[in-house]
mmCIF file of C-alpha atoms in Angstrom:
data_model
loop_
_atom_site.group_PDB
_atom_site.id
_atom_site.type_symbol
_atom_site.label_atom_id
_atom_site.label_comp_id
_atom_site.label_asym_id
_atom_site.label_seq_id
_atom_site.Cartn_x
_atom_site.Cartn_y
_atom_site.Cartn_z
ATOM 1 C CA MET A 1 -15.482 18.553 -26.300
ATOM 2 C CA VAL A 2 -14.208 21.206 -28.739
ATOM 3 C CA SER A 3 -16.860 23.606 -27.475
ATOM 4 C CA LEU A 4 -15.697 23.017 -23.886
ATOM 5 C CA GLN A 5 -12.045 23.745 -24.843
ATOM 6 C CA HIS A 6 -13.084 26.951 -26.589
ATOM 7 C CA SER A 7 -15.025 28.015 -23.485
ATOM 8 C CA ILE A 8 -12.011 27.381 -21.229
ATOM 9 C CA ILE A 9 -9.657 29.310 -23.527
ATOM 10 C CA ALA A 10 -12.102 32.218 -23.785
ATOM 11 C CA GLY A 11 -12.490 32.305 -20.020
ATOM 12 C CA LEU A 12 -8.711 32.368 -19.435
ATOM 13 C CA PHE A 13 -8.292 35.187 -21.978
ATOM 14 C CA ALA A 14 -11.006 37.269 -20.302
ATOM 15 C CA PHE A 15 -9.384 36.749 -16.893
ATOM 16 C CA PHE A 16 -5.997 37.877 -18.267
ATOM 17 C CA CYS A 17 -7.530 41.065 -19.713
ATOM 18 C CA VAL A 18 -9.173 41.915 -16.376
ATOM 19 C CA ALA A 19 -5.883 41.293 -14.545
ATOM 20 C CA VAL A 20 -4.014 43.672 -16.875
ATOM 21 C CA VAL A 21 -6.586 46.437 -16.334
ATOM 22 C CA VAL A 22 -6.479 46.007 -12.545
ATOM 23 C CA PHE A 23 -2.670 46.130 -12.568
ATOM 24 C CA SER A 24 -2.655 49.360 -14.562
ATOM 25 C CA GLN A 25 -5.066 50.987 -12.130
ATOM 26 C CA VAL A 26 -3.361 49.834 -8.922
ATOM 27 C CA GLY A 27 0.305 49.480 -9.921
ATOM 28 C CA ASN A 28 3.135 49.504 -7.426
ATOM 29 C CA TRP A 29 4.284 53.064 -6.791
ATOM 30 C CA ASN A 30 5.704 52.671 -3.283
ATOM 31 C CA THR A 31 5.972 56.333 -2.157
ATOM 32 C CA VAL A 32 3.847 57.816 -4.946
ATOM 33 C CA GLU A 33 0.148 58.627 -4.761
ATOM 34 C CA PHE A 34 -2.157 59.459 -7.668
ATOM 35 C CA GLN A 35 -5.519 61.088 -8.077
ATOM 36 C CA SER A 36 -6.716 60.845 -11.683
ATOM 37 C CA SER A 37 -9.940 62.289 -13.096
ATOM 38 C CA GLY A 38 -9.277 60.910 -16.587
ATOM 39 C CA ASP A 39 -8.686 57.569 -18.252
ATOM 40 C CA SER A 40 -5.560 55.493 -17.805
ATOM 41 C CA ASN A 41 -4.166 52.430 -19.503
ATOM 42 C CA SER A 42 -1.098 50.253 -19.087
ATOM 43 C CA GLY A 43 1.591 50.029 -21.727
ATOM 44 C CA ASP A 44 4.036 47.213 -22.296
ATOM 45 C CA LEU A 45 4.074 45.105 -19.120
ATOM 46 C CA ILE A 46 7.785 44.410 -19.614
ATOM 47 C CA ASN A 47 8.583 48.135 -19.465
ATOM 48 C CA ARG A 48 5.789 48.751 -16.957
ATOM 49 C CA GLU A 49 4.722 52.048 -18.472
ATOM 50 C CA SER A 50 1.475 53.633 -17.346
ATOM 51 C CA TYR A 51 -0.343 56.621 -18.790
ATOM 52 C CA PHE A 52 -2.693 58.968 -16.962
ATOM 53 C CA SER A 53 -4.607 62.106 -17.905
ATOM 54 C CA LYS A 54 -5.630 65.053 -15.726
ATOM 55 C CA VAL A 55 -3.708 63.940 -12.660
ATOM 56 C CA ASN A 56 -2.580 65.119 -9.252
ATOM 57 C CA TYR A 57 0.784 63.513 -8.522
ATOM 58 C CA PHE A 58 2.424 63.402 -5.091
ATOM 59 C CA LYS A 59 5.927 62.223 -4.231
ATOM 60 C CA PHE A 60 6.942 61.537 -0.626
ATOM 61 C CA ARG A 61 10.216 61.173 1.255
ATOM 62 C CA LYS A 62 9.998 59.630 4.739
ATOM 63 C CA GLY A 63 6.291 60.369 4.811
ATOM 64 C CA ILE A 64 6.750 64.051 3.945
ATOM 65 C CA PRO A 65 5.686 65.367 0.504
ATOM 66 C CA PHE A 66 8.491 67.000 -1.467
ATOM 67 C CA LEU A 67 6.874 67.127 -4.930
ATOM 68 C CA HIS A 68 3.332 67.990 -5.983
ATOM 69 C CA LEU A 69 2.373 68.009 -9.648
ATOM 70 C CA GLN A 70 -0.766 68.672 -11.644
ATOM 71 C CA ALA A 71 -0.518 67.675 -15.300
ATOM 72 C CA PHE A 72 -2.716 67.214 -18.359
ATOM 73 C CA GLU A 73 -0.941 63.967 -19.243
ATOM 74 C CA LEU A 74 1.545 61.831 -17.338
ATOM 75 C CA ASN A 75 3.618 58.788 -18.280
ATOM 76 C CA ILE A 76 5.539 56.695 -15.735
ATOM 77 C CA SER A 77 8.174 54.127 -16.668
ATOM 78 C CA THR A 78 9.558 51.851 -13.944
ATOM 79 C CA LEU A 79 12.270 50.751 -16.388
ATOM 80 C CA THR A 80 13.805 54.187 -17.092
ATOM 81 C CA LYS A 81 12.781 55.637 -13.698
ATOM 82 C CA LYS A 82 11.346 58.688 -15.492
ATOM 83 C CA THR A 83 8.011 60.445 -15.124
ATOM 84 C CA ILE A 84 7.132 62.507 -18.204
ATOM 85 C CA PHE A 85 4.318 65.058 -18.142
ATOM 86 C CA LEU A 86 2.596 67.772 -20.182
ATOM 87 C CA ASN A 87 1.434 71.179 -18.915
ATOM 88 C CA PRO A 88 2.926 70.663 -15.449
ATOM 89 C CA LYS A 89 2.044 72.953 -12.583
ATOM 90 C CA GLY A 90 2.769 72.373 -8.948
ATOM 91 C CA MET A 91 5.096 72.816 -6.015
ATOM 92 C CA VAL A 92 8.389 71.425 -4.724
ATOM 93 C CA PHE A 93 9.695 71.701 -1.179
ATOM 94 C CA THR A 94 13.321 72.279 -0.236
ATOM 95 C CA ASN A 95 15.038 70.254 2.478
ATOM 96 C CA LYS A 96 14.026 73.018 4.897
ATOM 97 C CA GLY A 97 10.395 72.883 3.774
ATOM 98 C CA VAL A 98 10.507 76.099 1.724
ATOM 99 C CA PRO A 99 7.804 75.923 -0.993
ATOM 100 C CA ILE A 100 8.671 76.691 -4.635
ATOM 101 C CA ASN A 101 5.854 77.031 -7.169
ATOM 102 C CA TYR A 102 6.508 76.116 -10.781
ATOM 103 C CA GLN A 103 4.836 75.634 -14.149
ATOM 104 C CA GLY A 104 5.834 74.930 -17.769
ATOM 105 C CA GLN A 105 4.700 73.284 -20.973
ATOM 106 C CA GLN A 106 6.409 69.931 -20.420
ATOM 107 C CA GLY A 107 8.826 68.224 -18.092
ATOM 108 C CA ILE A 108 10.480 65.123 -16.670
ATOM 109 C CA PHE A 109 11.071 63.896 -13.127
ATOM 110 C CA PHE A 110 14.199 61.719 -12.846
ATOM 111 C CA LYS A 111 13.635 59.375 -9.922
ATOM 112 C CA ASN A 112 17.228 58.096 -9.585
ATOM 113 C CA LYS A 113 18.782 61.585 -9.554
ATOM 114 C CA GLU A 114 15.788 63.257 -7.859
ATOM 115 C CA GLU A 115 15.772 66.076 -10.403
ATOM 116 C CA LEU A 116 12.837 67.940 -11.899
ATOM 117 C CA PHE A 117 13.338 69.219 -15.461
ATOM 118 C CA LEU A 118 10.943 71.707 -17.087
ATOM 119 C CA GLU A 119 11.009 73.431 -20.467
ATOM 120 C CA LYS A 120 9.045 75.930 -22.589
ATOM 121 C CA GLU A 121 7.585 78.981 -20.865
ATOM 122 C CA VAL A 122 8.893 77.985 -17.458
ATOM 123 C CA THR A 123 7.966 80.102 -14.435
ATOM 124 C CA VAL A 124 9.255 79.593 -10.897
ATOM 125 C CA LYS A 125 7.975 81.551 -7.908
ATOM 126 C CA MET A 126 9.529 81.689 -4.467
ATOM 127 C CA LYS A 127 8.854 83.903 -1.467
ATOM 128 C CA ASN A 128 9.998 87.228 -2.959
ATOM 129 C CA SER A 129 11.238 86.158 -6.383
ATOM 130 C CA THR A 130 9.896 85.159 -9.784
ATOM 131 C CA ILE A 131 12.035 83.496 -12.451
ATOM 132 C CA ALA A 132 11.042 82.963 -16.099
ATOM 133 C CA SER A 133 13.169 80.943 -18.537
ATOM 134 C CA ASP A 134 13.139 78.477 -21.430
ATOM 135 C CA LYS A 135 14.402 75.568 -19.293
ATOM 136 C CA MET A 136 14.827 74.795 -15.626
ATOM 137 C CA VAL A 137 16.314 71.994 -13.513
ATOM 138 C CA TYR A 138 15.646 71.671 -9.794
ATOM 139 C CA LYS A 139 18.043 69.389 -7.910
ATOM 140 C CA PHE A 140 16.399 68.156 -4.717
ATOM 141 C CA SER A 141 19.614 66.873 -3.124
ATOM 142 C CA SER A 142 21.356 70.276 -3.233
ATOM 143 C CA ASP A 143 18.298 72.575 -3.227
ATOM 144 C CA GLN A 144 19.578 74.127 -6.442
ATOM 145 C CA ILE A 145 17.644 75.731 -9.312
ATOM 146 C CA ILE A 146 19.400 76.033 -12.691
ATOM 147 C CA SER A 147 17.569 78.185 -15.257
ATOM 148 C CA THR A 148 18.767 78.561 -18.861
ATOM 149 C CA GLY A 149 17.632 80.386 -21.989
ATOM 150 C CA GLY A 150 16.200 83.887 -21.803
ATOM 151 C CA VAL A 151 16.314 84.042 -18.016
ATOM 152 C CA GLU A 152 14.333 86.884 -16.442
ATOM 153 C CA SER A 153 14.272 87.249 -12.684
ATOM 154 C CA SER A 154 12.574 89.747 -10.433
ATOM 155 C CA SER A 155 13.030 89.901 -6.679
ATOM 156 C CA ARG A 156 12.012 92.281 -3.936
ATOM 157 C CA SER A 157 13.989 93.161 -0.826
ATOM 158 C CA GLU A 158 11.902 92.927 2.335
ATOM 159 C CA ARG A 159 14.260 95.298 4.136
ATOM 160 C CA THR A 160 14.418 98.177 1.618
ATOM 161 C CA GLY A 161 11.547 97.497 -0.753
ATOM 162 C CA ASP A 162 13.949 97.646 -3.716
ATOM 163 C CA VAL A 163 13.016 95.581 -6.773
ATOM 164 C CA ILE A 164 15.894 93.911 -8.633
ATOM 165 C CA GLN A 165 15.255 92.829 -12.232
ATOM 166 C CA ILE A 166 17.938 90.817 -14.033
ATOM 167 C CA LEU A 167 18.210 89.302 -17.532
ATOM 168 C CA SER A 168 20.830 86.648 -18.371
ATOM 169 C CA ASP A 169 21.553 83.524 -20.433
ATOM 170 C CA LYS A 170 21.832 81.323 -17.352
ATOM 171 C CA ALA A 171 21.186 81.622 -13.642
ATOM 172 C CA ILE A 172 21.715 79.421 -10.605
ATOM 173 C CA PHE A 173 19.668 79.878 -7.427
ATOM 174 C CA TRP A 174 20.036 78.458 -3.922
ATOM 175 C CA PRO A 175 16.660 79.116 -2.214
ATOM 176 C CA LYS A 176 17.810 77.916 1.216
ATOM 177 C CA SER A 177 20.611 80.484 1.440
ATOM 178 C CA SER A 178 18.913 83.149 -0.727
ATOM 179 C CA LYS A 179 21.926 83.275 -3.055
ATOM 180 C CA SER A 180 22.043 83.464 -6.848
ATOM 181 C CA LYS A 181 24.551 83.583 -9.699
ATOM 182 C CA TYR A 182 23.959 85.009 -13.193
ATOM 183 C CA LEU A 183 26.012 84.066 -16.243
ATOM 184 C CA GLY A 184 26.152 85.420 -19.806
ATOM 185 C CA ASN A 185 24.886 88.788 -21.090
ATOM 186 C CA VAL A 186 23.797 89.948 -17.664
ATOM 187 C CA GLN A 187 21.680 93.105 -17.658
ATOM 188 C CA GLY A 188 19.816 94.466 -14.693
ATOM 189 C CA GLU A 189 18.239 97.319 -12.844
ATOM 190 C CA VAL A 190 17.641 98.096 -9.195
ATOM 191 C CA LYS A 191 14.401 100.035 -8.757
ATOM 192 C CA ARG A 192 14.582 101.856 -5.467
ATOM 193 C CA GLY A 193 11.767 101.509 -2.998
ATOM 194 C CA LYS A 194 12.179 105.127 -1.884
ATOM 195 C CA VAL A 195 11.182 107.763 -4.424
ATOM 196 C CA TYR A 196 14.100 110.073 -3.558
ATOM 197 C CA GLU A 197 16.696 107.388 -4.357
ATOM 198 C CA GLU A 198 17.937 106.982 -7.932
ATOM 199 C CA ASN A 199 17.536 103.674 -9.774
ATOM 200 C CA VAL A 200 20.706 101.774 -10.710
ATOM 201 C CA SER A 201 21.342 99.932 -14.014
ATOM 202 C CA PHE A 202 24.208 97.515 -14.684
ATOM 203 C CA THR A 203 25.637 95.082 -17.249
ATOM 204 C CA SER A 204 28.130 92.257 -16.804
ATOM 205 C CA ASP A 205 29.145 88.818 -18.036
ATOM 206 C CA ARG A 206 28.916 87.348 -14.526
ATOM 207 C CA LEU A 207 27.157 88.447 -11.393
#
């Protein structure tokens, strides 16, 4: 009789372990899709945290992708609504479908606010512009990029061929309207596309 009870208990425990593994693999991500080439495991079931390695992460809005991410490691918490990742590289799409490429050493996606935060050796590339900084926040709702810390931007005019290089402490970009604002220790240079035109240098606190 004791042996039978032990067998039943052991069987229930094994079933519970299998159920936990299946839950961590399948999960409930609603509008999120994963492709993982590495191992994954579930964390505390109360917090519903899941960890993945070497992943391709896709986020959709009304069936249209607006965030693509490749990362070495990724952690999702349904409790805090945060997705934390290491060595992120990918693409976001503005409300008008304009692609923005990005990469950094680490970052967080805030689901509730729909904001992407990156830090350490951050690079953002748009159609004719490249922005390097220590930190960057992209706000999906307003199509706004906020870069801080050692900001270096370079952009090229399609009309004249001029290259504009600007250094600042902080910069705000609106990709949809092709506008930008630079704040703090602004230094820049306009390199003319035509050899007979003289380059222009400038400094300012705001631009």
